Short mmCIF file of C-alpha atoms in Angstrom, two decimals:
data_model
loop_
_atom_site.label_atom_id
_atom_site.label_comp_id
_atom_site.label_asym_id
_atom_site.label_seq_id
_atom_site.Cartn_x
_atom_site.Cartn_y
_atom_site.Cartn_z
CA MET P 5 7.13 -16.93 31.44
CA ASP P 6 5.59 -20.31 30.71
CA ALA P 7 3.44 -20.58 27.62
CA THR P 8 -0.23 -20.81 28.62
CA TRP P 9 -3.53 -20.07 26.99
CA LEU P 10 -3.46 -16.70 28.78
CA ALA P 11 -0.60 -15.64 26.53
CA PHE P 12 -3.06 -15.48 23.61
CA LEU P 13 -5.22 -12.86 25.33
CA PRO P 14 -3.36 -9.84 23.83
CA LEU P 15 -3.56 -11.24 20.30
CA LEU P 16 -7.23 -12.22 20.60
CA LEU P 17 -8.08 -8.82 22.10
CA THR P 18 -6.25 -7.02 19.28
CA LEU P 19 -8.05 -9.00 16.57
CA LEU P 20 -11.45 -8.65 18.26
CA LEU P 21 -11.18 -4.89 18.73
CA ALA P 22 -9.88 -4.43 15.18
CA LEU P 23 -12.85 -6.34 13.78
CA VAL P 24 -15.52 -4.79 16.02
CA PHE P 25 -14.43 -1.16 16.24
CA ARG P 26 -12.32 -0.99 13.07
CA GLN P 27 -9.81 1.19 14.90
CA THR P 28 -6.33 -0.20 14.33
CA LEU P 29 -4.56 2.11 16.77
CA LEU P 30 -7.05 1.32 19.54
CA ALA P 31 -6.76 -2.41 18.90
CA LEU P 32 -2.96 -2.37 18.91
CA GLY P 33 -2.82 -0.23 22.05
CA ALA P 34 -5.20 -2.50 23.94
CA GLY P 35 -3.22 -5.54 22.85
CA ILE P 36 0.03 -3.98 24.07
CA VAL P 37 -1.44 -3.13 27.48
CA ALA P 38 -3.00 -6.60 27.82
CA GLY P 39 0.29 -8.19 26.84
CA ALA P 40 2.17 -6.16 29.44
CA LEU P 41 -0.27 -7.24 32.14
CA VAL P 42 -0.02 -10.90 31.15
CA PHE P 43 3.77 -10.79 30.94
CA THR P 44 4.12 -9.26 34.42
CA GLY P 45 1.50 -11.44 36.10
CA PHE P 46 -1.09 -8.63 36.20
CA GLU P 47 1.05 -6.38 38.36
CA PRO P 48 0.16 -2.77 37.40
CA LEU P 49 3.50 -1.22 38.35
CA GLY P 50 5.43 -3.99 36.67
CA ALA P 51 3.28 -3.61 33.56
CA LEU P 52 3.95 0.15 33.45
CA SER P 53 7.67 -0.47 33.77
CA TYR P 54 7.54 -3.08 31.01
CA LEU P 55 5.57 -0.72 28.73
CA GLY P 56 8.15 2.00 29.26
CA ASP P 57 10.95 -0.43 28.51
CA ILE P 58 9.54 -1.76 25.23
CA ALA P 59 8.60 1.78 24.14
CA SER P 60 12.06 3.21 24.80
CA ARG P 61 13.92 0.30 23.24
CA GLN P 62 12.33 1.05 19.87
CA LEU P 63 14.41 4.25 19.75
CA TYR P 64 17.30 3.63 22.17
CA HIS P 65 18.54 0.23 23.28
CA ASP P 66 21.73 -1.26 24.69
CA GLY P 67 23.42 2.11 24.91
CA GLN P 68 22.87 3.17 21.32
CA TRP P 69 20.23 4.86 19.20
CA GLN P 70 18.19 2.59 16.93
CA ASP P 71 19.21 4.25 13.68
CA TRP P 72 16.97 2.06 11.52
CA HIS P 73 13.80 3.00 13.40
CA LEU P 74 14.76 6.68 13.56
CA ASP P 75 15.51 6.79 9.82
CA VAL P 76 12.18 5.16 8.98
CA LEU P 77 10.23 7.57 11.18
CA ALA P 78 12.07 10.57 9.74
CA ALA P 79 11.47 9.37 6.17
CA MET P 80 7.75 8.97 6.84
CA VAL P 81 7.50 12.49 8.29
CA LEU P 82 9.37 13.97 5.33
CA LEU P 83 7.14 12.14 2.86
CA GLY P 84 4.12 13.49 4.71
CA VAL P 85 5.54 17.00 4.44
CA MET P 86 6.15 16.52 0.73
CA THR P 87 2.59 15.27 0.28
CA GLN P 88 1.15 18.39 1.90
CA LEU P 89 3.41 20.66 -0.14
CA PHE P 90 2.03 19.10 -3.30
CA ALA P 91 -1.59 19.18 -2.18
CA ARG P 92 -1.71 22.63 -0.59
CA GLY P 93 0.81 24.30 -2.89
CA GLY P 94 -1.09 23.46 -6.07
CA ALA P 95 1.55 21.21 -7.65
CA VAL P 96 -0.91 18.45 -8.52
CA THR P 97 -3.47 20.91 -9.87
CA ALA P 98 -0.80 22.60 -11.99
CA PHE P 99 0.24 19.24 -13.42
CA GLY P 100 -3.41 18.42 -14.14
CA ASP P 101 -3.83 21.71 -16.03
CA TRP P 102 -0.72 20.90 -18.07
CA LEU P 103 -2.00 17.37 -18.71
CA TYR P 104 -5.35 18.61 -20.05
CA GLN P 105 -3.59 20.51 -22.83
CA HIS P 106 -2.22 17.23 -24.23
CA ILE P 107 -5.43 15.19 -24.13
CA ARG P 108 -7.58 14.92 -27.24
CA THR P 109 -9.78 11.81 -26.81
CA ARG P 110 -11.78 10.07 -24.14
CA ARG P 111 -9.34 7.15 -24.14
CA GLN P 112 -6.43 9.52 -23.54
CA ALA P 113 -8.41 11.08 -20.69
CA ARG P 114 -8.88 7.70 -19.00
CA LEU P 115 -5.20 6.87 -19.42
CA GLY P 116 -4.31 10.34 -18.14
CA VAL P 117 -6.04 9.60 -14.83
CA ILE P 118 -3.87 6.51 -14.42
CA LEU P 119 -0.72 8.40 -15.41
CA LEU P 120 -1.37 11.00 -12.72
CA GLY P 121 -1.85 8.21 -10.18
CA TRP P 122 1.56 6.82 -11.11
CA LEU P 123 3.20 10.22 -10.73
CA VAL P 124 1.88 10.74 -7.19
CA PHE P 125 2.80 7.26 -5.96
CA ILE P 126 4.20 8.77 -2.78
CA ASP P 127 1.18 7.77 -0.63
CA GLY P 128 -2.07 5.85 -1.14
CA ILE P 129 -4.43 8.27 0.61
CA PHE P 130 -2.77 11.29 -0.99
CA SER P 131 -3.09 9.65 -4.40
CA CYS P 132 -6.81 9.00 -3.86
CA LEU P 133 -7.50 12.57 -2.78
CA ALA P 134 -5.26 14.34 -5.28
CA VAL P 135 -6.07 12.36 -8.42
CA GLY P 136 -9.80 12.25 -7.78
CA HIS P 137 -10.17 15.98 -7.16
CA VAL P 138 -7.80 17.05 -9.93
CA CYS P 139 -9.34 14.73 -12.53
CA GLN P 140 -13.00 15.56 -11.85
CA PRO P 141 -12.89 18.42 -14.40
CA LEU P 142 -11.20 16.05 -16.84
CA SER P 143 -13.92 13.44 -16.35
CA GLU P 144 -16.63 16.06 -16.88
CA ARG P 145 -14.89 17.45 -19.95
CA TYR P 146 -14.74 14.01 -21.58
CA ARG P 147 -17.91 12.61 -19.97
CA ILE P 148 -16.23 9.80 -18.04
CA ARG P 149 -18.57 8.22 -15.52
CA ARG P 150 -17.70 9.07 -11.94
CA GLU P 151 -17.70 5.41 -10.92
CA GLN P 152 -15.13 4.71 -13.61
CA LEU P 153 -12.98 7.61 -12.45
CA ALA P 154 -13.13 6.29 -8.86
CA TYR P 155 -12.07 2.84 -10.08
CA PHE P 156 -9.00 4.22 -11.86
CA VAL P 157 -8.10 6.33 -8.83
CA ASP P 158 -8.45 3.48 -6.32
CA SER P 159 -6.77 0.83 -8.47
CA ASN P 160 -3.60 2.89 -8.93
CA ALA P 161 -3.18 4.07 -5.34
CA SER P 162 -2.68 1.34 -2.73
CA PRO P 163 -1.73 -1.44 -5.22
CA LEU P 164 1.04 0.76 -6.63
CA CYS P 165 2.29 1.82 -3.19
CA ALA P 166 2.52 -1.84 -2.16
CA LEU P 167 5.03 -2.46 -4.98
CA LEU P 168 7.37 0.53 -4.60
CA PRO P 169 9.98 0.81 -1.83
CA PHE P 170 10.15 4.56 -2.43
CA SER P 171 6.54 5.27 -1.47
CA SER P 172 5.44 5.95 2.11
CA TRP P 173 4.45 2.26 2.29
CA GLY P 174 8.02 1.16 1.55
CA PRO P 175 9.70 2.18 4.81
CA TYR P 176 6.71 0.90 6.78
CA LEU P 177 6.69 -2.55 5.18
CA ILE P 178 10.48 -2.84 5.17
CA ALA P 179 10.47 -2.00 8.89
CA LEU P 180 7.95 -4.78 9.52
CA LEU P 181 10.03 -7.22 7.47
CA ALA P 182 13.13 -6.20 9.39
CA GLY P 183 11.41 -7.53 12.51
CA VAL P 184 11.39 -11.04 11.01
CA SER P 185 14.74 -12.29 12.31
CA PHE P 186 14.89 -15.39 10.11
CA LEU P 187 14.46 -13.68 6.72
CA PRO P 188 16.91 -15.36 4.32
CA ILE P 189 17.72 -12.01 2.65
CA SER P 190 17.85 -8.36 3.62
CA PRO P 191 14.54 -6.54 4.30
CA LEU P 192 14.90 -4.45 1.12
CA SER P 193 15.67 -7.49 -1.02
CA ALA P 194 12.74 -9.27 0.61
CA PHE P 195 10.43 -6.36 -0.23
CA LEU P 196 11.52 -6.42 -3.87
CA GLU P 197 11.07 -10.20 -3.97
CA LEU P 198 7.58 -9.95 -2.47
CA ALA P 199 6.63 -7.30 -5.03
CA GLN P 200 7.51 -9.71 -7.84
CA MET P 201 5.05 -12.25 -6.41
CA ASN P 202 2.27 -9.80 -5.51
CA PHE P 203 -0.16 -11.07 -8.12
CA TYR P 204 -3.07 -8.96 -6.90
CA ALA P 205 -1.32 -5.58 -6.93
CA VAL P 206 0.35 -6.08 -10.31
CA LEU P 207 -2.74 -7.51 -12.00
CA THR P 208 -4.98 -4.79 -10.57
CA ILE P 209 -2.83 -2.10 -12.18
CA ALA P 210 -2.67 -4.06 -15.46
CA VAL P 211 -6.44 -4.58 -15.55
CA SER P 212 -7.09 -0.89 -14.88
CA LEU P 213 -4.91 -0.07 -17.90
CA TYR P 214 -6.85 -2.53 -20.06
CA VAL P 215 -10.18 -1.14 -18.89
CA ALA P 216 -8.96 2.41 -19.56
CA TRP P 217 -7.92 1.42 -23.07
CA ARG P 218 -11.14 -0.45 -23.85
CA GLY P 219 -13.52 1.71 -21.82
CA PHE P 220 -15.97 -0.99 -20.69
CA GLY P 221 -17.57 -1.97 -17.42
CA PHE P 222 -19.29 1.16 -16.10
CA GLY P 223 -22.47 1.61 -18.09
CA SER P 224 -23.24 2.81 -21.58
CA ALA P 225 -21.20 5.65 -23.02
CA LEU P 226 -22.24 9.19 -22.17
CA SER P 227 -22.76 11.59 -25.06
CA LEU P 228 -19.57 13.52 -25.76
CA ASP P 229 -19.78 17.11 -26.91
CA LYS P 230 -16.70 18.62 -28.40
CA PRO P 231 -14.92 20.41 -25.56
CA ASN P 232 -14.04 24.00 -26.36
CA GLU P 233 -13.51 25.68 -23.00
CA ALA P 234 -10.17 27.28 -22.26
CA ILE P 235 -7.71 25.38 -20.10
CA THR P 236 -5.34 27.10 -17.69
CA ARG P 237 -1.72 26.65 -18.64
CA GLY P 238 -0.10 24.53 -15.95
CA ASN P 239 3.47 23.95 -14.81
CA PRO P 240 4.28 20.22 -14.63
CA TRP P 241 7.68 20.72 -12.98
CA LEU P 242 6.22 21.68 -9.61
CA LEU P 243 5.31 18.01 -9.31
CA LEU P 244 7.76 16.28 -11.61
CA LEU P 245 11.05 17.74 -10.35
CA PRO P 246 10.56 16.79 -6.65
CA MET P 247 9.27 13.35 -7.59
CA LEU P 248 12.22 12.74 -9.90
CA THR P 249 14.53 13.92 -7.12
CA LEU P 250 12.93 11.45 -4.71
CA LEU P 251 13.14 8.57 -7.17
CA LEU P 252 16.68 9.16 -8.45
CA ALA P 253 18.10 10.02 -5.03
CA SER P 254 16.46 6.97 -3.45
CA VAL P 255 17.89 4.62 -6.05
CA GLY P 256 21.29 6.28 -6.13
CA LEU P 257 21.71 6.49 -2.35
CA THR P 258 20.48 2.93 -1.86
CA LEU P 259 23.09 1.62 -4.29
CA TRP P 260 25.76 3.89 -2.83
CA THR P 261 25.21 2.81 0.79
CA GLY P 262 25.20 -0.81 -0.35
CA ALA P 263 28.38 -0.39 -2.37
CA VAL P 264 30.18 1.25 0.56
CA THR P 265 29.15 -1.59 2.89
CA ALA P 266 29.60 -4.54 0.54
CA GLY P 267 32.48 -3.31 -1.56
CA GLY P 268 32.34 -5.54 -4.64
CA GLY P 269 29.80 -8.12 -5.67
CA GLY P 270 27.60 -6.21 -8.08
CA VAL P 271 24.18 -4.59 -7.83
CA MET P 272 22.41 -7.45 -6.02
CA ALA P 273 25.10 -7.50 -3.32
CA TRP P 274 24.76 -3.73 -2.96
CA LEU P 275 20.97 -4.00 -2.56
CA ALA P 276 21.38 -6.69 0.07
CA ALA P 277 23.81 -4.52 2.07
CA ALA P 278 22.06 -1.18 1.50
CA ASN P 279 20.87 1.05 4.33
CA ILE P 280 17.42 1.70 2.92
CA GLY P 281 16.32 3.73 5.94
CA GLU P 282 19.17 6.21 5.62
CA ALA P 283 18.82 6.36 1.84
CA MET P 284 15.07 7.05 2.02
CA CYS P 285 15.54 9.65 4.74
CA ILE P 286 18.16 11.63 2.79
CA ALA P 287 16.27 11.26 -0.51
CA ALA P 288 13.04 12.48 1.07
CA LEU P 289 14.88 15.45 2.61
CA LEU P 290 16.36 16.39 -0.77
CA ALA P 291 12.93 16.09 -2.42
CA VAL P 292 11.34 18.28 0.26
CA VAL P 293 14.05 20.93 -0.22
CA VAL P 294 13.52 20.90 -3.99
CA SER P 295 9.75 21.13 -3.50
CA LEU P 296 10.15 24.06 -1.08
CA LEU P 297 12.38 25.94 -3.52
CA MET P 298 9.94 25.28 -6.37
CA MET P 299 6.99 26.51 -4.31
CA LEU P 300 8.78 29.67 -3.21
CA ARG P 301 9.89 30.34 -6.77
CA ALA P 302 6.29 29.88 -7.98
CA GLY P 303 5.17 32.65 -5.62
CA ARG P 304 3.88 30.77 -2.58
CA GLY P 305 4.56 32.87 0.51
CA VAL P 306 6.79 31.83 3.39
CA PRO P 307 3.92 31.73 5.96
CA ALA P 308 1.90 29.47 3.67
CA VAL P 309 4.88 27.16 3.15
CA LEU P 310 5.48 26.97 6.90
CA GLY P 311 1.82 26.03 7.31
CA ASP P 312 2.27 23.29 4.70
CA LEU P 313 5.22 21.91 6.65
CA LEU P 314 3.24 21.85 9.89
CA HIS P 315 0.30 20.11 8.25
CA GLY P 316 2.68 17.58 6.74
CA VAL P 317 4.12 16.67 10.12
CA ARG P 318 0.64 16.40 11.64
CA SER P 319 -0.66 14.29 8.77
CA MET P 320 1.77 11.48 9.58
CA GLY P 321 0.94 11.33 13.29
CA PHE P 322 -1.52 8.47 12.91
CA ALA P 323 0.76 6.43 10.66
CA ILE P 324 3.71 6.91 13.02
CA GLY P 325 1.50 5.91 15.97
CA ILE P 326 0.55 2.69 14.19
CA LEU P 327 4.17 1.93 13.36
CA LEU P 328 5.37 2.50 16.93
CA CYS P 329 2.52 0.35 18.29
CA THR P 330 3.37 -2.28 15.69
CA TRP P 331 6.96 -2.45 16.90
CA MET P 332 5.80 -2.59 20.53
CA ILE P 333 3.24 -5.35 20.01
CA GLY P 334 5.90 -7.23 18.07
CA SER P 335 8.06 -7.12 21.20
CA VAL P 336 5.11 -8.31 23.30
CA ILE P 337 4.38 -11.19 20.92
CA LYS P 338 8.03 -12.19 20.99
CA ASP P 339 8.29 -12.02 24.80
CA LEU P 340 5.12 -14.10 25.24
CA ASN P 341 6.20 -16.63 22.56
CA ILE P 342 2.82 -16.26 20.87
CA ALA P 343 4.11 -16.62 17.33
CA ASP P 344 6.13 -19.71 18.27
CA MET P 345 3.07 -21.40 19.78
CA LEU P 346 0.90 -20.53 16.79
CA ALA P 347 3.56 -21.84 14.46
CA GLN P 348 3.83 -25.10 16.39
CA TRP P 349 0.08 -25.62 16.23
CA ALA P 350 0.07 -24.76 12.53
CA GLY P 351 2.82 -27.31 11.98
CA HIS P 352 0.59 -30.00 13.46
CA TYR P 353 -2.78 -29.06 11.97
CA LEU P 354 -2.23 -26.85 8.88
CA ASN P 355 -1.95 -28.51 5.48
CA PRO P 356 1.25 -27.08 3.92
CA SER P 357 -0.23 -27.43 0.43
CA LEU P 358 -2.76 -24.69 1.28
CA LEU P 359 -0.46 -22.38 3.23
CA VAL P 360 0.11 -19.57 0.71
CA ALA P 361 -3.41 -19.45 -0.76
CA GLY P 362 -4.87 -19.74 2.74
CA MET P 363 -2.76 -16.82 3.94
CA PHE P 364 -4.06 -14.73 1.03
CA LEU P 365 -7.69 -15.48 1.90
CA LEU P 366 -7.21 -14.97 5.64
CA CYS P 367 -5.60 -11.56 5.21
CA ALA P 368 -8.19 -10.57 2.61
CA MET P 369 -11.03 -11.30 5.05
CA MET P 370 -9.30 -9.46 7.87
CA ALA P 371 -8.55 -6.37 5.77
CA PHE P 372 -12.09 -6.37 4.36
CA THR P 373 -13.73 -6.47 7.78
CA THR P 374 -11.37 -3.93 9.35
CA GLY P 375 -10.98 -1.69 6.29
CA SER P 376 -7.26 -1.42 6.94
CA SER P 377 -4.39 -2.92 4.97
CA TRP P 378 -1.77 -1.36 7.26
CA GLY P 379 -3.43 -2.82 10.35
CA THR P 380 -3.50 -6.24 8.71
CA PHE P 381 0.17 -5.91 7.77
CA ALA P 382 1.04 -5.01 11.35
CA ILE P 383 -0.73 -8.03 12.84
CA MET P 384 -0.21 -10.69 10.18
CA ILE P 385 3.36 -10.18 8.89
CA PRO P 386 5.10 -11.38 12.09
CA ILE P 387 2.54 -14.12 12.75
CA GLY P 388 2.34 -15.27 9.12
CA ALA P 389 6.13 -15.32 8.87
CA GLU P 390 6.46 -17.49 11.97
CA ILE P 391 3.78 -19.92 10.77
CA ALA P 392 5.34 -20.22 7.31
CA PHE P 393 8.82 -20.70 8.79
CA GLN P 394 7.60 -23.57 10.96
CA VAL P 395 5.28 -25.22 8.42
CA ALA P 396 7.27 -24.83 5.20
CA PRO P 397 10.39 -22.60 5.38
CA GLU P 398 10.81 -22.66 1.61
CA LEU P 399 7.42 -20.89 1.33
CA LEU P 400 8.29 -18.03 3.68
CA LEU P 401 8.58 -15.35 1.00
CA PRO P 402 5.53 -16.52 -1.02
CA ALA P 403 3.49 -16.59 2.19
CA LEU P 404 4.56 -13.05 3.09
CA SER P 405 3.72 -11.91 -0.43
CA ALA P 406 0.27 -13.47 0.02
CA VAL P 407 -0.11 -11.47 3.25
CA LEU P 408 0.60 -8.25 1.37
CA ALA P 409 -1.61 -9.15 -1.58
CA GLY P 410 -4.53 -10.34 0.54
CA SER P 411 -4.37 -7.22 2.70
CA VAL P 412 -4.46 -4.93 -0.35
CA PHE P 413 -7.33 -6.94 -1.89
CA GLY P 414 -9.46 -6.83 1.26
CA ASP P 415 -8.82 -3.12 1.73
CA HIS P 416 -9.54 -2.46 -1.96
CA CYS P 417 -13.01 -4.05 -1.74
CA SER P 418 -14.00 -2.87 1.72
CA PRO P 419 -16.77 -0.25 1.90
CA ILE P 420 -15.26 1.05 5.16
CA SER P 421 -11.71 1.42 3.85
CA ASP P 422 -10.37 4.98 3.88
CA THR P 423 -9.00 4.62 0.35
CA SER P 424 -12.32 3.27 -0.96
CA VAL P 425 -14.27 6.12 0.61
CA LEU P 426 -11.78 8.81 -0.40
CA SER P 427 -11.51 7.50 -3.97
CA ALA P 428 -15.29 7.73 -4.29
CA THR P 429 -15.84 11.09 -2.62
CA SER P 430 -12.92 12.77 -4.38
CA SER P 431 -14.28 11.49 -7.70
CA GLY P 432 -17.79 12.72 -6.99
CA CYS P 433 -19.62 9.40 -6.62
CA GLU P 434 -21.21 7.47 -3.79
CA PRO P 435 -18.86 5.06 -1.95
CA ARG P 436 -21.41 2.26 -2.28
CA ALA P 437 -21.61 2.74 -6.07
CA HIS P 438 -17.82 2.75 -6.30
CA VAL P 439 -17.44 -0.47 -4.33
CA LEU P 440 -20.14 -2.29 -6.32
CA THR P 441 -18.88 -1.22 -9.75
CA GLN P 442 -15.25 -2.11 -9.08
CA LEU P 443 -16.11 -5.40 -7.34
CA PRO P 444 -16.32 -7.51 -10.56
CA PHE P 445 -12.79 -6.43 -11.52
CA ALA P 446 -11.39 -6.85 -8.02
CA LEU P 447 -12.88 -10.35 -7.64
CA THR P 448 -11.61 -11.35 -11.07
CA VAL P 449 -8.10 -10.23 -10.21
CA ALA P 450 -8.31 -11.86 -6.77
CA PHE P 451 -9.26 -15.24 -8.24
CA SER P 452 -6.35 -15.04 -10.68
CA ALA P 453 -4.01 -14.08 -7.82
CA LEU P 454 -5.31 -16.99 -5.76
CA VAL P 455 -4.47 -19.36 -8.61
CA GLY P 456 -0.99 -17.84 -8.88
CA PHE P 457 -0.34 -18.24 -5.15
CA GLN P 458 -1.54 -21.82 -5.22
CA MET P 459 0.86 -22.53 -8.08
CA LEU P 460 3.70 -21.13 -5.94
CA ASN P 461 2.48 -23.27 -3.04
CA LEU P 462 2.69 -26.38 -5.22
CA GLY P 463 6.33 -25.70 -6.01
CA PHE P 464 6.11 -24.05 -9.42
CA GLY P 465 8.44 -21.12 -10.00
CA LYS P 466 7.48 -17.50 -10.36
CA GLY P 467 7.59 -17.70 -14.15
CA ILE P 468 5.14 -20.58 -14.49
CA SER P 469 2.91 -19.15 -11.75
CA TRP P 470 2.74 -15.81 -13.52
CA LEU P 471 1.93 -17.44 -16.86
CA VAL P 472 -0.95 -19.37 -15.32
CA ALA P 473 -2.27 -16.31 -13.44
CA LEU P 474 -2.11 -14.23 -16.65
CA ALA P 475 -3.91 -16.93 -18.61
CA VAL P 476 -6.68 -16.99 -16.01
CA ILE P 477 -7.09 -13.20 -15.94
CA VAL P 478 -7.19 -12.99 -19.75
CA LEU P 479 -9.87 -15.68 -19.90
CA LEU P 480 -11.99 -14.11 -17.16
CA LEU P 481 -11.67 -10.54 -18.50
CA THR P 482 -12.55 -11.62 -22.03
CA THR P 483 -15.60 -13.45 -20.73
CA LEU P 484 -16.73 -10.47 -18.65
CA GLU P 485 -16.28 -8.02 -21.50
CA ARG P 486 -17.94 -10.07 -24.22
CA TYR P 487 -20.74 -11.81 -22.38
CA TYR P 488 -21.61 -9.48 -19.51
CA PHE P 489 -20.52 -5.87 -19.77
CA VAL P 490 -21.06 -5.23 -23.48
CA ARG P 491 -24.43 -7.01 -23.45
CA ARG P 492 -25.49 -5.11 -20.31
CA ASP P 493 -24.01 -1.68 -20.97
CA GLY P 494 -23.97 -1.36 -24.73
CA PRO P 495 -21.36 0.81 -26.49
CA VAL P 496 -18.49 2.12 -24.43
CA GLU P 497 -17.03 4.85 -26.64
#
């Protein structure tokens, strides 16, 4: 059909509903239906036929199954199952009990919270729930403020998931990147490249480590009585063995599928040719099997385990719905040529020197107002990629990295974000208090990330951009610690 202003109705409706109702699935669904009506000239029967066509082609198209989509969906379901096995089977609690036996100081307790967040990197929401609940006794034992606990939980959940292809975020983001037809490298290689430029996620994790080591920023130190209560002896392998299986199998199978496809060429050639969907699917299946065997061996009954499996499948229903709607609205946007028109306008009116930093700010505002990083990814990755490709093709990957970073930043600061709320409630503090106390750190990191993205925009390499961003964060953190937090809060230990 001819490009007209009416073609923008689905996109505008999706953005408006996402901002007003903060329901990503509703917004995407309405945008898909509106797009079908526009594409078919507002013929209801034609729109229904078009909707059925774009829905079916996500799984079966041109006489063959869409293996990539099926593998991604299967991997997400298996990761959801594994998450529920850990949560309901007591694996995280058992690891926490084991961890408490090796902690002697308040500093070690703060670092222990972060360590547990790293070990349950499988999913952002799961990390927020599991780490917060498990570490509440640890925070009480060593008198860590609840707001500080919530900050450590939140800062090592979504930011970490955004960097790892083997978390539940990995298949989702790689699937979105696979929809960008003009990527200069494979979706997996692109994901790894974006992670290296994700200033916000990396710096957020680094700053949380520094704050845990120094202990400042959340009020004066609480009095610490010598803990003498008995601690239950925990089994760390209920958690560690399945997670190690997932990690090692994911890496090994990724390299193996790449080596089979590419033959020679070394590791980078194998990564470029790897079937990440198949590798993640098989690795997740192996990890689930190991987790099941560990749970049964630990004495969890078969009915309980079957219930865990059912809950795991159900828990991923919303995420799978978003991913399917994301693929469908991507087809609608492509058929209506929306991204092409936006890119052409951006080429005429957008200053290329502000492209990457502007993308970071735009996605941050959208994720903050909607409370959803995944929803922002779904809407902005295809549009941002098209704009960057038209305006400055050499900035395609930095612009996409800015989309990811801005989305995580906005979600991290949003008082209506599920991870913000769950981090607070699982840690035993008010969501408002959590958002306000972590805001100085989040804004500090965001400003440093903005500087780093602008350096990339100006043509400096990753190395120089990282050095400048690190210099900025060191200066800002030192200033905050010496001239604001210590003066306001007093001693921290």
